[in-house]
PDB file of C-alpha atoms in Angstrom:
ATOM      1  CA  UNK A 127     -36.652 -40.883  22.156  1.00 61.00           C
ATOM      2  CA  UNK A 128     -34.319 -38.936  24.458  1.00 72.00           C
ATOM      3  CA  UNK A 129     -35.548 -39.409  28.451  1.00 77.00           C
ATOM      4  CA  UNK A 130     -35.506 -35.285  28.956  1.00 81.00           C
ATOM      5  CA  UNK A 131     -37.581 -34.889  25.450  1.00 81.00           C
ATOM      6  CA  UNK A 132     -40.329 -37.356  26.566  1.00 82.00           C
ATOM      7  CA  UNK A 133     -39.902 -35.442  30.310  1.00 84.00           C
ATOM      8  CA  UNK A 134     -40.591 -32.271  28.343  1.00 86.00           C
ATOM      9  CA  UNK A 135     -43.345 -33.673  26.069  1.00 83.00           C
ATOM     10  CA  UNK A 136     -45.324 -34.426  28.585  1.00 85.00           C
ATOM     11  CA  UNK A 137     -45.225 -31.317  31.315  1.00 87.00           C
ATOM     12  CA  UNK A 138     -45.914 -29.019  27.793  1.00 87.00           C
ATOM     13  CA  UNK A 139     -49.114 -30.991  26.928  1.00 86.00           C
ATOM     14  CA  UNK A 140     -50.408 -30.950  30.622  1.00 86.00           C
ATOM     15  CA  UNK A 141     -49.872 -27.494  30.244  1.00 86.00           C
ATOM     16  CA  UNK A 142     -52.187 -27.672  27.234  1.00 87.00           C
ATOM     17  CA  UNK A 143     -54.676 -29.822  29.122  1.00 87.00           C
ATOM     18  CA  UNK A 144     -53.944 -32.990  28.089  1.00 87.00           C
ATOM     19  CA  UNK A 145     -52.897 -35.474  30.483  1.00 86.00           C
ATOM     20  CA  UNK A 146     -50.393 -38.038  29.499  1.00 84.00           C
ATOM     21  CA  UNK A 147     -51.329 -41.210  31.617  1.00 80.00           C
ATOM     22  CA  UNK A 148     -49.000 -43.955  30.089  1.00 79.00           C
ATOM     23  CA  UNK A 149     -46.095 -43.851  27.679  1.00 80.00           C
ATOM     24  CA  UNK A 150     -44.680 -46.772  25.413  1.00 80.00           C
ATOM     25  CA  UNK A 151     -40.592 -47.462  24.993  1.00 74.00           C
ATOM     26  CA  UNK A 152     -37.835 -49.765  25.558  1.00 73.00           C
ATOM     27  CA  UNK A 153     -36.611 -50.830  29.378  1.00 71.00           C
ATOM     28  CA  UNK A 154     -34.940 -47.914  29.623  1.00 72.00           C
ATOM     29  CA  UNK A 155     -35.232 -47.156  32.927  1.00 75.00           C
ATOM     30  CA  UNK A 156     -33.645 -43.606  33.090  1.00 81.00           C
ATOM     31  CA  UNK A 157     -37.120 -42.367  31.554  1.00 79.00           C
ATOM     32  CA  UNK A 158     -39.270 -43.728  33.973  1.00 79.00           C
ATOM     33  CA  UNK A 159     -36.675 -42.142  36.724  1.00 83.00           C
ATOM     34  CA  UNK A 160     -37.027 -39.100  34.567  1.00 83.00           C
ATOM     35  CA  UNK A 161     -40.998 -38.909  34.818  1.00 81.00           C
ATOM     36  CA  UNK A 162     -41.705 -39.811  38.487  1.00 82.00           C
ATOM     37  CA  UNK A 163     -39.222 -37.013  39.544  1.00 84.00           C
ATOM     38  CA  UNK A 164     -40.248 -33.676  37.154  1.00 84.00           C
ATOM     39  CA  UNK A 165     -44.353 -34.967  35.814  1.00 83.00           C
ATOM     40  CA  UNK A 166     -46.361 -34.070  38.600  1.00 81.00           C
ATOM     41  CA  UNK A 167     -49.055 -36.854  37.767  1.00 83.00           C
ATOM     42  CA  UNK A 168     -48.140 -40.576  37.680  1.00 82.00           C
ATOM     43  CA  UNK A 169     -47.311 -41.725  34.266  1.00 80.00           C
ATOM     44  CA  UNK A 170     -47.088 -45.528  33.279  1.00 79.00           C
ATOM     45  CA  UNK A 171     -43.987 -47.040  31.591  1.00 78.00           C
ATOM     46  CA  UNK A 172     -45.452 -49.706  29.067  1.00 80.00           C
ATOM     47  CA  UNK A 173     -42.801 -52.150  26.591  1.00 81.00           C
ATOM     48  CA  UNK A 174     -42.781 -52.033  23.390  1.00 84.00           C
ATOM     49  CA  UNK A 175     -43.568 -55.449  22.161  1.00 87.00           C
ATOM     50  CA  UNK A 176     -40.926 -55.470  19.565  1.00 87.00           C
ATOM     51  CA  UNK A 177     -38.171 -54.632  21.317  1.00 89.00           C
ATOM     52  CA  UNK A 178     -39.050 -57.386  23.726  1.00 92.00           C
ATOM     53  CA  UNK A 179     -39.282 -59.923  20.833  1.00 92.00           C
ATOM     54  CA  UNK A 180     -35.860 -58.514  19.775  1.00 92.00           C
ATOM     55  CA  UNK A 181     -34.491 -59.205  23.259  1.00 93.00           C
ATOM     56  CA  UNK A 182     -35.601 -62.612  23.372  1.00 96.00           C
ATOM     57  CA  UNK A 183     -34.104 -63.380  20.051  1.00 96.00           C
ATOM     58  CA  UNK A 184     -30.761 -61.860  20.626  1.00 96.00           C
ATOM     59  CA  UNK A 185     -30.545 -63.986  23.594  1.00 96.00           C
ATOM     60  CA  UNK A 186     -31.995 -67.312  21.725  1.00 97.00           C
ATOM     61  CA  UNK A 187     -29.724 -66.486  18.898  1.00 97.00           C
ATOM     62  CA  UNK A 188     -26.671 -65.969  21.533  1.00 96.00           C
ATOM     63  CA  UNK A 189     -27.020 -69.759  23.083  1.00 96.00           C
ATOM     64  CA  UNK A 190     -26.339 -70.958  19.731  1.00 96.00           C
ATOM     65  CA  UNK A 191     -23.231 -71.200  20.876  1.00 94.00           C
ATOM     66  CA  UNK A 192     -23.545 -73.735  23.142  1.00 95.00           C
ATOM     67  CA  UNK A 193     -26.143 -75.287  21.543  1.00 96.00           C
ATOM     68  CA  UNK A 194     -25.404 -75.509  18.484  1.00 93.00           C
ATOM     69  CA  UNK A 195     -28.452 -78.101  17.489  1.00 89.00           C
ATOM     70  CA  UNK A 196     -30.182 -75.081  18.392  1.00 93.00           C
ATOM     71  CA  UNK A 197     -31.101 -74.242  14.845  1.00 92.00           C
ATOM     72  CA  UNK A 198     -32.707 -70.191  13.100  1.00 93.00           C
ATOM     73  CA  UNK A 199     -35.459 -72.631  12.378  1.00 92.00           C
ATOM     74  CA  UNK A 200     -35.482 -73.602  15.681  1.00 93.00           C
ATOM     75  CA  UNK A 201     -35.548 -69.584  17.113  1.00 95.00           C
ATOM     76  CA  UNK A 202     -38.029 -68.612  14.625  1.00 94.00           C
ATOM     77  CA  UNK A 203     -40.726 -71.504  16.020  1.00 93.00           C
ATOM     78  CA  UNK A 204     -39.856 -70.447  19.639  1.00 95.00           C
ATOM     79  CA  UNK A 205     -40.380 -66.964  18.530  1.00 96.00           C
ATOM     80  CA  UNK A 206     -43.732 -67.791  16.931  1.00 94.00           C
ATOM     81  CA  UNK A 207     -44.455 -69.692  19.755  1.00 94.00           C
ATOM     82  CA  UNK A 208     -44.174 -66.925  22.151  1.00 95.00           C
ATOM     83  CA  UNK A 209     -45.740 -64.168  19.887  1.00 94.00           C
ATOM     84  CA  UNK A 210     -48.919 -65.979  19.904  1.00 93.00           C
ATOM     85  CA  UNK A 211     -48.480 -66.665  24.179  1.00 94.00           C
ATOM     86  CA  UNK A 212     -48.396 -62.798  24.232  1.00 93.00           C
ATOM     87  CA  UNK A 213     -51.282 -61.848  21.656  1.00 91.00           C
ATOM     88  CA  UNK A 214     -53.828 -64.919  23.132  1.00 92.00           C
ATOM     89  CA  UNK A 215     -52.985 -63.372  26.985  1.00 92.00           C
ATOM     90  CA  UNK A 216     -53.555 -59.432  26.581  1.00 91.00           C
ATOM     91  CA  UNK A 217     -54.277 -58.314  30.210  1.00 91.00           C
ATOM     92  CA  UNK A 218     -54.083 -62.287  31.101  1.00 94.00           C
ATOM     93  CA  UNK A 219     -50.649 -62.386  33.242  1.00 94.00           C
ATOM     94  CA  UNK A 220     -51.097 -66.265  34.056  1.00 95.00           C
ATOM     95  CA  UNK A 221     -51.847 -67.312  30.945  1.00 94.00           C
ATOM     96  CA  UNK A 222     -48.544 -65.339  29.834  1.00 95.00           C
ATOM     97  CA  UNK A 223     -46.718 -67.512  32.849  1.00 94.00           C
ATOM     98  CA  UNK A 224     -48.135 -71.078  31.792  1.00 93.00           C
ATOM     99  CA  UNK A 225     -47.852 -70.119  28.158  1.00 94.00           C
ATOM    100  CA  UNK A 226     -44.283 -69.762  28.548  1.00 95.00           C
ATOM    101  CA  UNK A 227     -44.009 -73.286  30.011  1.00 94.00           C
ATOM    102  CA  UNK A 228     -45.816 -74.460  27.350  1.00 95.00           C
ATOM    103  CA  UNK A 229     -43.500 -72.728  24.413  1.00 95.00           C
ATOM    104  CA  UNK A 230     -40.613 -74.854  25.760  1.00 95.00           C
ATOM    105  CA  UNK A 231     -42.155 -77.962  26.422  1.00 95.00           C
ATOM    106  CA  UNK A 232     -44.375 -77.922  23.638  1.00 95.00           C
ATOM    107  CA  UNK A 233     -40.901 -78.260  21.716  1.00 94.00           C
ATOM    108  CA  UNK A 234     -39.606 -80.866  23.829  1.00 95.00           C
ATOM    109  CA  UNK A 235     -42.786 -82.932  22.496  1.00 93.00           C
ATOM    110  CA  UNK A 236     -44.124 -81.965  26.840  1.00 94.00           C
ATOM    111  CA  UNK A 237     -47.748 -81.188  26.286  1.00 93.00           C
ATOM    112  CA  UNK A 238     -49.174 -80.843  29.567  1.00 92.00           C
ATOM    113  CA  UNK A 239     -48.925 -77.322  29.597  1.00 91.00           C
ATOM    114  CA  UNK A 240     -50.502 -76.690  25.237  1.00 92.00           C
ATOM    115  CA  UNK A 241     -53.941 -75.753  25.076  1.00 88.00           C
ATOM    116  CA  UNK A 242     -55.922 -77.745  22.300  1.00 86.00           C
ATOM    117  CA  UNK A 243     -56.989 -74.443  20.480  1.00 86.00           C
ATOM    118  CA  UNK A 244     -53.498 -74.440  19.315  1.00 89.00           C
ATOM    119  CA  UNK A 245     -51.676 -77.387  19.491  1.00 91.00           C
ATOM    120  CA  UNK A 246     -52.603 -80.322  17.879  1.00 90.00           C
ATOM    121  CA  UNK A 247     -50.295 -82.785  19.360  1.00 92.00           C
ATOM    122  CA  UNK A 248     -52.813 -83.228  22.158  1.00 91.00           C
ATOM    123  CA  UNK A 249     -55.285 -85.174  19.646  1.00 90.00           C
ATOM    124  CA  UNK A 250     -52.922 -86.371  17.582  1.00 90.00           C
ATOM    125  CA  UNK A 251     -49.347 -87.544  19.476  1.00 85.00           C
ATOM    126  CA  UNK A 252     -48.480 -88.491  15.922  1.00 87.00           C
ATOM    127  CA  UNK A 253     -48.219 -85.623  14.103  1.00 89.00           C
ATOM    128  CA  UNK A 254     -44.970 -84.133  13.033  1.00 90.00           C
ATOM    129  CA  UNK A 255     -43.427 -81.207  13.823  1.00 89.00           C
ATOM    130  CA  UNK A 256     -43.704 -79.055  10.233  1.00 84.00           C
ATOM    131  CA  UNK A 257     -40.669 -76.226  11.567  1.00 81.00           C
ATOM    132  CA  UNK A 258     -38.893 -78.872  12.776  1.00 84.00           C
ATOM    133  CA  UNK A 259     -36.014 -80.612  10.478  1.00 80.00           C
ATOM    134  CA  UNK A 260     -37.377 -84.061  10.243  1.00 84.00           C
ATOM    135  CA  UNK A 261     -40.299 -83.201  12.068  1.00 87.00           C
ATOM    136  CA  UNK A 262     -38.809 -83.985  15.157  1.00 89.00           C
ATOM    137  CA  UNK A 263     -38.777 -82.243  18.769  1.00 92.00           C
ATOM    138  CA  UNK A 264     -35.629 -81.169  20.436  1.00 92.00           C
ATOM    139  CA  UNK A 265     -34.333 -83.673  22.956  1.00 92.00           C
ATOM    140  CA  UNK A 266     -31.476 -82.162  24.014  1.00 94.00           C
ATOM    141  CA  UNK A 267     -32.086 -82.044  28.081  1.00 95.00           C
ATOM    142  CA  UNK A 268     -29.586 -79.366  28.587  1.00 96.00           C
ATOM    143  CA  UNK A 269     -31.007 -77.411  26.185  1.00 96.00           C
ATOM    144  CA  UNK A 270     -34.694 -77.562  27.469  1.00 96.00           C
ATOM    145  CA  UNK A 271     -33.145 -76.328  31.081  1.00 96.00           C
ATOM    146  CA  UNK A 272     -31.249 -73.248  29.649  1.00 97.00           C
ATOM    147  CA  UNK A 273     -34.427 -72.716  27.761  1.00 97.00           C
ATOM    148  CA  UNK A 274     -36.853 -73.057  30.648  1.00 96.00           C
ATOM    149  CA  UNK A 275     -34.847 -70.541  32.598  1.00 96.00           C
ATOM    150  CA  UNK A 276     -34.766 -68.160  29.629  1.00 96.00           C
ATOM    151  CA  UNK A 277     -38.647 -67.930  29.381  1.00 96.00           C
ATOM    152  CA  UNK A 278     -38.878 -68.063  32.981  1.00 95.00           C
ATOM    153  CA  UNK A 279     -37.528 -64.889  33.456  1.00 95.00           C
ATOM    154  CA  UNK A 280     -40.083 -64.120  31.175  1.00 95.00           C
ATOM    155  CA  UNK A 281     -42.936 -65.757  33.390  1.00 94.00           C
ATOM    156  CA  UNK A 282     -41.566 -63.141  36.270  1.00 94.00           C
ATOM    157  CA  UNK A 283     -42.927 -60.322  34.230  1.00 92.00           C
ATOM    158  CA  UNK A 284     -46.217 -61.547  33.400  1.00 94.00           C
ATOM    159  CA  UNK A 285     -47.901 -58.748  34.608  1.00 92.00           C
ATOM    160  CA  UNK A 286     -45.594 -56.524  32.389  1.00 90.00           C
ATOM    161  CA  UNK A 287     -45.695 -59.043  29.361  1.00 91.00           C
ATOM    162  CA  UNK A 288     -49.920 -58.927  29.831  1.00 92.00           C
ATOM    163  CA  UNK A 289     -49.600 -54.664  28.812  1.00 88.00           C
ATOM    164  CA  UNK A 290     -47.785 -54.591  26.330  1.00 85.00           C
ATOM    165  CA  UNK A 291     -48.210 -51.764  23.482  1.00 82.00           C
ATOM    166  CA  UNK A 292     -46.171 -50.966  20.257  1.00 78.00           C
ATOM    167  CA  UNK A 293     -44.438 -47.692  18.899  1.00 77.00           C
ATOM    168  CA  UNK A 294     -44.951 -48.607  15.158  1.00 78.00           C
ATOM    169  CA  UNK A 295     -47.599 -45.922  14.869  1.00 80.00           C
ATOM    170  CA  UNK A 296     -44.454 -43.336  16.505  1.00 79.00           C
ATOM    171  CA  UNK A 297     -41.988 -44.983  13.922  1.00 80.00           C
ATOM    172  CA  UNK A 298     -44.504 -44.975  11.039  1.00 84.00           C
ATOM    173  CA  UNK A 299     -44.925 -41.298  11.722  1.00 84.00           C
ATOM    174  CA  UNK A 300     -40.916 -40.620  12.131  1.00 84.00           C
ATOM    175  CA  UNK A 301     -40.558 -42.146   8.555  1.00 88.00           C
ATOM    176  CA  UNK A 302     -43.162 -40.259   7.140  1.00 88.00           C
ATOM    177  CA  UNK A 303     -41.303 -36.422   8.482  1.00 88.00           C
ATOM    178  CA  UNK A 304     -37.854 -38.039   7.456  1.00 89.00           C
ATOM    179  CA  UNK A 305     -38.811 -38.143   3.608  1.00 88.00           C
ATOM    180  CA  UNK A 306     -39.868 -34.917   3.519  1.00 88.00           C
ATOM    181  CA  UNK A 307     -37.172 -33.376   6.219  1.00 88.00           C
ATOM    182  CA  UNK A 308     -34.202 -35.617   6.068  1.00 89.00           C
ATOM    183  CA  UNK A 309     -31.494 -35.322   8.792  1.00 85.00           C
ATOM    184  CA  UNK A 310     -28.697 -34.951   6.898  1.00 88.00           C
ATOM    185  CA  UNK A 311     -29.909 -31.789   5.783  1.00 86.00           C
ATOM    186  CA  UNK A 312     -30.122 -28.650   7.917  1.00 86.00           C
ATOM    187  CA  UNK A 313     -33.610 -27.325   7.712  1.00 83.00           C
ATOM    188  CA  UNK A 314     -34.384 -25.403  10.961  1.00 83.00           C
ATOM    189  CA  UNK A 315     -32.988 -22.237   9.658  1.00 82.00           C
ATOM    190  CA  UNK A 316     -36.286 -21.471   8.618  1.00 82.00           C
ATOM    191  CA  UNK A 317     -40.032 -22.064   8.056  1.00 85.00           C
ATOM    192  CA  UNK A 318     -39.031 -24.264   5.559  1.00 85.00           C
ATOM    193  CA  UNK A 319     -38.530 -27.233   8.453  1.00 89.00           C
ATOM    194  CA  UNK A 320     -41.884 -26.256   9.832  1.00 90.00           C
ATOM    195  CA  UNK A 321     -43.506 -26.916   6.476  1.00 88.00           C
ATOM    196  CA  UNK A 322     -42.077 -30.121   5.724  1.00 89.00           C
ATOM    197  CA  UNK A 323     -42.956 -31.453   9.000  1.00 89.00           C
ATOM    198  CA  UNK A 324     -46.528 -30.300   8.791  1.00 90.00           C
ATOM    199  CA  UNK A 325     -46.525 -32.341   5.338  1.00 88.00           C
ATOM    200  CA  UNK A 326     -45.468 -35.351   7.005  1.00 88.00           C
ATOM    201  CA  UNK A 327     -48.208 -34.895   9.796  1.00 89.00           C
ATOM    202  CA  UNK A 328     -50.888 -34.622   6.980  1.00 89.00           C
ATOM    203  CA  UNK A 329     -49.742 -37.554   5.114  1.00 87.00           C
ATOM    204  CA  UNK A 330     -50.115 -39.429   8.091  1.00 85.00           C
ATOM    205  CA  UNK A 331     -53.440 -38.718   9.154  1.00 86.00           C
ATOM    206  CA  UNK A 332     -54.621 -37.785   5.880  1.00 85.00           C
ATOM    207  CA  UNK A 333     -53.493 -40.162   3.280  1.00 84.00           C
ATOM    208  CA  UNK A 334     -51.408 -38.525   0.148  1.00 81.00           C
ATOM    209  CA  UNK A 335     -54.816 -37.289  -0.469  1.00 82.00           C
ATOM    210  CA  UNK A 336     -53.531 -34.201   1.856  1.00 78.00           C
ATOM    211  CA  UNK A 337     -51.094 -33.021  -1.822  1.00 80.00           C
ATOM    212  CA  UNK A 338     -54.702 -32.417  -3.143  1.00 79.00           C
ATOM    213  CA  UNK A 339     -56.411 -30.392  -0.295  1.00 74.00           C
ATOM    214  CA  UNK A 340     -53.170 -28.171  -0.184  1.00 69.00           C
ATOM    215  CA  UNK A 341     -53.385 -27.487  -3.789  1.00 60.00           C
TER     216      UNK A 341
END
């Protein structure tokens, strides 16, 4: 959403008396710029979770390159890996910080940083790794130091990491008014956009059920 909309969103519902006290989005930080100068009241800038999963995987999937043994397999257990280091640590900034030690060497077969409720290699050094090919760690020591300064500018923004919320409820709701008022068509000549929007505002917090109760 566009800085100057959210800006506008949330003077108009203060207005209403409703107080706006946090906001979810990317890192853009033109919004949070936007906010502290025209919203009279402090609002809080949380991340979206997926776009910073998204991040981190553009930039795992971008060292391919020079790592090359650096498999999708590979990405999609670090991934795991640090999915579960966010979801185990809500509101827990260092356990975020020495769960992102423990992503990387947990796949370098280093478990002094793994906790036993998850990894299994700490009762059992013999067990293989199952998303590994040949269940196998990586060995590669370059590797495990461009990695270790990846998720350690990760470990900076613990505190961040620690609040992090998700837009899918926003997006689900965005789907829902785009198949009943789809962009390419120009509706806003009339009621008729009004309608369709209030349809799509039902079906979300009604159900389909909503067709029914119109009827």
């Amino acid at each position: 959403m566009e800085p100057d909309m959210v800006t506008e969103m949330i003077i108009e519902t203060a207005k209403k008396g409703v107080k706006a006290t946090g906001i979810v989005g990317d890192d853009d930080t033109t919004t949070a710029a936007r906010l502290k100068t025209n919203v009279p009241h402090m609002v809080e800038k949380r991340s979206d979770k997926n776009h910073v999963k998204k991040n981190l995987a553009n930039c795992l999937y971008g060292m391919q390159k020079n790592f090359p043994t650096l498999s999708t397999k590979n990405i999609n257990y670090l991934l795991k890996l640090f999915n579960y280091n966010i979801s185990q640590n809500k509101q827990n900034p260092v356990g975020i910080s020495r769960g992102m030690d423990a992503v990387v060497g947990h796949a370098f077969d280093d478990h002094s940083f793994c906790d036993d409720t998850w990894c299994r290699f700490i009762h059992n050094s013999s067990a293989k790794y199952s998303s590994f090919p040949y269940g196998r760690p990586l060995t590669k020591p370059s590797l495990k130091a461009a990695l270790f300064d990846v998720f350690g500018a990760y470990k900076k923004i613990a505190p961040k990491l620690s609040m992090l919320s998700s837009t899918q409820a926003n997006e689900s709701l965005n789907k829902s008014i785009a198949s009943k008022a789809p962009k390419q068509l120009h509706l806003s000549g009339s009621a008729n956009l009004n309608f369709r929007i209030a349809a799509g505002v039902a079906q979300k917090n009604l159900g389909s059920c909503y067709l029914t109760n119109v009827i």
